[in-house]
Amino acid sequence: SQQGEEDPQALSIQEGENATMNCSYKTSINNLQWYRQNSGRGLVHLILIRSNEREKHSGRLRVTLDTSKKSSSLLITASRAADTASYFCATPASGGSYIPTFGRGTSLIVHP
Amino acid sequence: GAVVSQHPSWVICKSGTSVKIECRSLDFQATTMFWYRQFPKQSLMLMATSNEGSKATYEQGVEKDKFLINHASLTLSTLTVTSAHPEDSSFYICSASPTTDQETQYFGPGTRLLVL
């Protein structure tokens, strides 16, 4: 079943601006992952953040996790046109599972 | 980095025919592979978990006789859509977890199926 839900569903910004996407989930998790999907392509893994971590960075990406609110955010700083894609958060299908279940995603468009 | 390939990348077939999609881990061994389907602008829905050398585990609502999964080796899983119908048209994506790191999944590029 689908657990994570991204917000907003769509985001349109200008190159150079920051993009923030949020993910809310329902049950306790041991990790949360963010993926990117370019149109009609497979998924690219971006970041995995564990339940005992609050923030993680990778290049221009910053992910936060608030387990008390059951939410996570993905921040892309200084966005580029090449960042245009759909972004999904994924949470384990069940307690000890490693199988990710995906939300509907946020469609990000970065205008040059 | 780890690479997963899918073949074919797209396929068009007539209603009633069967279509086989291959998922290969190119540079690692994968005890477990996963099959997802995705409708336009929708989420990825897990169809089944494929374990090498054993029967696949199907998610609720997925017909195992309709979607045949075979995971005969540590680098290959196949999904066969039997007697395909237009409603089976979708984007099918596989992923593979390295035997040495089951927490990580690497996704294939997907196969677009169009059933006429």
Short mmCIF file of C-alpha atoms in Angstrom, two decimals:
data_model
loop_
_atom_site.label_atom_id
_atom_site.label_comp_id
_atom_site.label_asym_id
_atom_site.label_seq_id
_atom_site.Cartn_x
_atom_site.Cartn_y
_atom_site.Cartn_z
CA SER A 1 0.00 0.00 0.00
CA GLN A 2 1.08 3.56 -0.60
CA GLN A 3 2.42 5.21 2.51
CA GLY A 4 4.33 8.33 1.56
CA GLU A 5 2.61 11.31 0.03
CA GLU A 6 4.50 14.17 -1.56
CA ASP A 7 3.49 17.78 -1.51
CA PRO A 8 3.13 19.77 -3.68
CA GLN A 9 2.08 17.60 -6.60
CA ALA A 10 3.62 20.07 -9.01
CA LEU A 11 6.21 22.81 -8.62
CA SER A 12 7.38 25.31 -11.22
CA ILE A 13 10.36 27.55 -10.53
CA GLN A 14 13.05 29.56 -12.28
CA GLU A 15 16.62 28.38 -12.62
CA GLY A 16 18.66 29.43 -9.62
CA GLU A 17 15.77 29.26 -7.17
CA ASN A 18 15.49 26.67 -4.44
CA ALA A 19 12.91 23.90 -4.64
CA THR A 20 11.38 22.31 -1.57
CA MET A 21 9.30 19.15 -1.63
CA ASN A 22 7.65 17.53 1.33
CA CYS A 23 6.73 13.97 2.13
CA SER A 24 4.38 12.75 4.84
CA TYR A 25 3.96 9.16 5.90
CA LYS A 26 1.69 7.26 8.21
CA THR A 27 3.50 4.61 10.22
CA SER A 28 6.87 4.36 11.94
CA ILE A 29 9.80 3.82 9.63
CA ASN A 30 13.46 2.91 9.94
CA ASN A 31 14.48 4.84 6.86
CA LEU A 32 13.15 7.07 4.11
CA GLN A 33 14.51 7.44 0.62
CA TRP A 34 14.19 10.04 -2.10
CA TYR A 35 14.32 9.20 -5.80
CA ARG A 36 14.26 11.16 -9.01
CA GLN A 37 12.58 10.06 -12.23
CA ASN A 38 13.09 11.79 -15.52
CA SER A 39 10.13 11.56 -17.88
CA GLY A 40 9.65 8.03 -19.16
CA ARG A 41 12.76 6.72 -17.45
CA GLY A 42 13.71 4.63 -14.45
CA LEU A 43 14.36 5.88 -10.96
CA VAL A 44 17.61 7.30 -9.67
CA HIS A 45 18.32 6.97 -5.97
CA LEU A 46 19.16 10.32 -4.37
CA ILE A 47 19.42 9.95 -0.62
CA LEU A 48 18.57 7.50 2.16
CA ILE A 49 18.02 8.98 5.60
CA ARG A 50 17.64 6.78 8.64
CA SER A 51 15.20 7.29 11.47
CA ASN A 52 17.97 8.36 13.85
CA GLU A 53 19.15 11.08 11.46
CA ARG A 54 17.63 14.54 11.24
CA GLU A 55 19.39 15.95 8.22
CA LYS A 56 21.53 14.74 5.37
CA HIS A 57 23.31 16.49 2.53
CA SER A 58 24.45 15.40 -0.89
CA GLY A 59 25.74 18.10 -3.19
CA ARG A 60 22.89 20.55 -3.77
CA LEU A 61 20.42 18.26 -2.04
CA ARG A 62 19.39 18.55 1.57
CA VAL A 63 17.00 16.10 3.18
CA THR A 64 15.44 16.46 6.59
CA LEU A 65 13.47 13.95 8.59
CA ASP A 66 11.11 14.68 11.47
CA THR A 67 9.92 11.39 12.88
CA SER A 68 7.65 13.10 15.42
CA LYS A 69 5.70 14.70 12.58
CA LYS A 70 6.20 11.75 10.25
CA SER A 71 7.48 14.02 7.54
CA SER A 72 10.52 14.61 5.40
CA SER A 73 11.59 17.37 3.06
CA LEU A 74 13.88 17.50 0.06
CA LEU A 75 15.53 20.81 -0.73
CA ILE A 76 17.29 21.40 -4.02
CA THR A 77 19.37 24.54 -3.88
CA ALA A 78 20.32 26.68 -6.88
CA SER A 79 18.15 24.63 -9.18
CA ARG A 80 19.05 23.95 -12.78
CA ALA A 81 16.94 23.12 -15.81
CA ALA A 82 18.40 19.61 -15.64
CA ASP A 83 16.72 19.14 -12.26
CA THR A 84 13.36 19.00 -14.06
CA ALA A 85 11.94 15.61 -13.10
CA SER A 86 9.51 13.89 -10.77
CA TYR A 87 10.69 13.33 -7.22
CA PHE A 88 9.40 10.51 -5.07
CA CYS A 89 9.81 9.67 -1.44
CA ALA A 90 9.80 6.02 -0.51
CA THR A 91 9.23 4.35 2.82
CA PRO A 92 9.54 0.67 3.75
CA ALA A 93 6.48 -1.41 2.97
CA SER A 94 6.34 -2.66 6.56
CA GLY A 95 8.26 -2.55 9.81
CA GLY A 96 11.41 -4.48 9.00
CA SER A 97 11.05 -4.42 5.24
CA TYR A 98 13.56 -3.00 2.81
CA ILE A 99 11.00 -2.84 0.03
CA PRO A 100 10.18 0.80 -0.71
CA THR A 101 6.65 1.97 -1.35
CA PHE A 102 6.26 5.20 -3.26
CA GLY A 103 4.08 8.25 -3.07
CA ARG A 104 2.61 9.95 -6.15
CA GLY A 105 5.59 12.22 -6.48
CA THR A 106 6.21 15.90 -7.02
CA SER A 107 6.62 17.04 -10.60
CA LEU A 108 9.31 19.74 -10.67
CA ILE A 109 9.80 22.02 -13.65
CA VAL A 110 12.79 24.35 -13.64
CA HIS A 111 12.58 27.04 -16.28
CA PRO A 112 15.88 28.21 -17.78
CA GLY B 1 27.98 2.17 -10.02
CA ALA B 2 25.53 -0.69 -10.09
CA VAL B 3 23.55 -0.97 -13.30
CA VAL B 4 20.26 -2.66 -14.00
CA SER B 5 19.07 -3.10 -17.56
CA GLN B 6 15.69 -3.93 -18.98
CA HIS B 7 14.82 -5.35 -22.34
CA PRO B 8 12.99 -4.36 -24.37
CA SER B 9 12.72 -0.67 -23.60
CA TRP B 10 9.38 -0.52 -25.34
CA VAL B 11 7.05 -2.99 -26.97
CA ILE B 12 3.82 -2.80 -28.92
CA CYS B 13 1.76 -5.94 -29.23
CA LYS B 14 -1.68 -7.13 -30.24
CA SER B 15 -4.28 -8.02 -27.67
CA GLY B 16 -4.05 -11.68 -26.68
CA THR B 17 -0.32 -12.09 -27.16
CA SER B 18 2.23 -12.63 -24.41
CA VAL B 19 5.13 -10.32 -23.77
CA LYS B 20 8.32 -11.10 -21.88
CA ILE B 21 10.35 -8.40 -20.19
CA GLU B 22 13.86 -9.07 -18.93
CA CYS B 23 15.57 -7.42 -15.98
CA ARG B 24 19.31 -7.90 -15.56
CA SER B 25 21.76 -6.77 -12.93
CA LEU B 26 24.89 -6.14 -14.96
CA ASP B 27 27.65 -5.88 -12.41
CA PHE B 28 26.28 -7.38 -9.22
CA GLN B 29 24.36 -10.37 -8.02
CA ALA B 30 20.80 -9.83 -6.87
CA THR B 31 19.05 -12.40 -4.75
CA THR B 32 15.94 -10.26 -4.84
CA MET B 33 14.39 -8.30 -7.66
CA PHE B 34 11.19 -6.32 -7.69
CA TRP B 35 8.66 -5.55 -10.37
CA TYR B 36 6.63 -2.34 -10.42
CA ARG B 37 4.13 -0.84 -12.80
CA GLN B 38 3.47 2.83 -13.23
CA PHE B 39 0.58 4.56 -14.95
CA PRO B 40 1.06 8.08 -16.35
CA LYS B 41 1.65 10.66 -13.64
CA GLN B 42 1.06 8.03 -10.99
CA SER B 43 3.16 6.34 -8.38
CA LEU B 44 5.07 3.12 -8.79
CA MET B 45 2.99 0.21 -7.58
CA LEU B 46 4.83 -2.89 -6.42
CA MET B 47 3.58 -5.93 -8.27
CA ALA B 48 5.77 -8.69 -6.94
CA THR B 49 8.99 -9.61 -5.24
CA SER B 50 11.14 -12.06 -7.14
CA ASN B 51 13.56 -14.30 -5.25
CA GLU B 52 16.20 -16.30 -7.04
CA GLY B 53 15.38 -19.97 -7.07
CA SER B 54 11.95 -19.66 -5.49
CA LYS B 55 8.44 -18.55 -6.32
CA ALA B 56 7.69 -14.87 -6.52
CA THR B 57 5.62 -13.14 -3.88
CA TYR B 58 2.77 -11.19 -5.42
CA GLU B 59 1.09 -8.13 -3.97
CA GLN B 60 -2.60 -8.19 -3.27
CA GLY B 61 -4.65 -7.75 -6.40
CA VAL B 62 -1.91 -8.85 -8.79
CA GLU B 63 -2.80 -12.00 -10.72
CA LYS B 64 0.09 -14.44 -10.60
CA ASP B 65 -1.20 -16.35 -13.61
CA LYS B 66 -1.39 -13.14 -15.57
CA PHE B 67 2.05 -11.84 -14.65
CA LEU B 68 4.49 -14.73 -14.63
CA ILE B 69 7.79 -14.07 -12.92
CA ASN B 70 10.88 -16.21 -13.22
CA HIS B 71 14.13 -15.52 -11.38
CA ALA B 72 16.34 -18.30 -12.62
CA SER B 73 19.72 -16.75 -11.86
CA LEU B 74 21.25 -14.16 -9.59
CA THR B 75 21.38 -11.64 -12.42
CA LEU B 76 18.16 -12.19 -14.35
CA SER B 77 14.47 -11.95 -13.63
CA THR B 78 11.75 -12.04 -16.26
CA LEU B 79 8.19 -10.81 -16.21
CA THR B 80 5.81 -12.30 -18.75
CA VAL B 81 2.50 -10.56 -19.33
CA THR B 82 0.30 -13.37 -20.58
CA SER B 83 -2.62 -12.79 -22.93
CA ALA B 84 -2.07 -9.06 -22.77
CA HIS B 85 -5.01 -6.68 -23.03
CA PRO B 86 -5.12 -2.92 -23.52
CA GLU B 87 -5.57 -2.37 -19.79
CA ASP B 88 -2.15 -3.97 -19.28
CA SER B 89 -0.57 -1.09 -21.15
CA SER B 90 1.75 0.57 -18.67
CA PHE B 91 5.34 1.34 -17.75
CA TYR B 92 6.97 -1.65 -16.08
CA ILE B 93 10.04 -1.03 -13.94
CA CYS B 94 12.23 -3.56 -12.22
CA SER B 95 14.71 -3.06 -9.43
CA ALA B 96 17.37 -5.25 -7.93
CA SER B 97 18.91 -5.45 -4.49
CA PRO B 98 22.54 -6.55 -4.25
CA THR B 99 22.98 -9.74 -2.31
CA THR B 100 25.50 -7.92 -0.14
CA ASP B 101 23.29 -4.86 0.50
CA GLN B 102 19.60 -5.63 0.61
CA GLU B 103 18.78 -2.15 1.86
CA THR B 104 19.66 -0.67 -1.51
CA GLN B 105 17.73 -0.98 -4.74
CA TYR B 106 18.90 -0.13 -8.20
CA PHE B 107 16.22 0.53 -10.76
CA GLY B 108 16.11 -0.39 -14.39
CA PRO B 109 15.18 2.16 -17.07
CA GLY B 110 11.70 0.71 -17.49
CA THR B 111 9.77 -0.97 -20.29
CA ARG B 112 6.83 0.74 -21.90
CA LEU B 113 4.16 -1.72 -23.01
CA LEU B 114 1.38 -0.75 -25.36
CA VAL B 115 -1.26 -3.36 -26.09
CA LEU B 116 -3.46 -2.62 -29.08
#
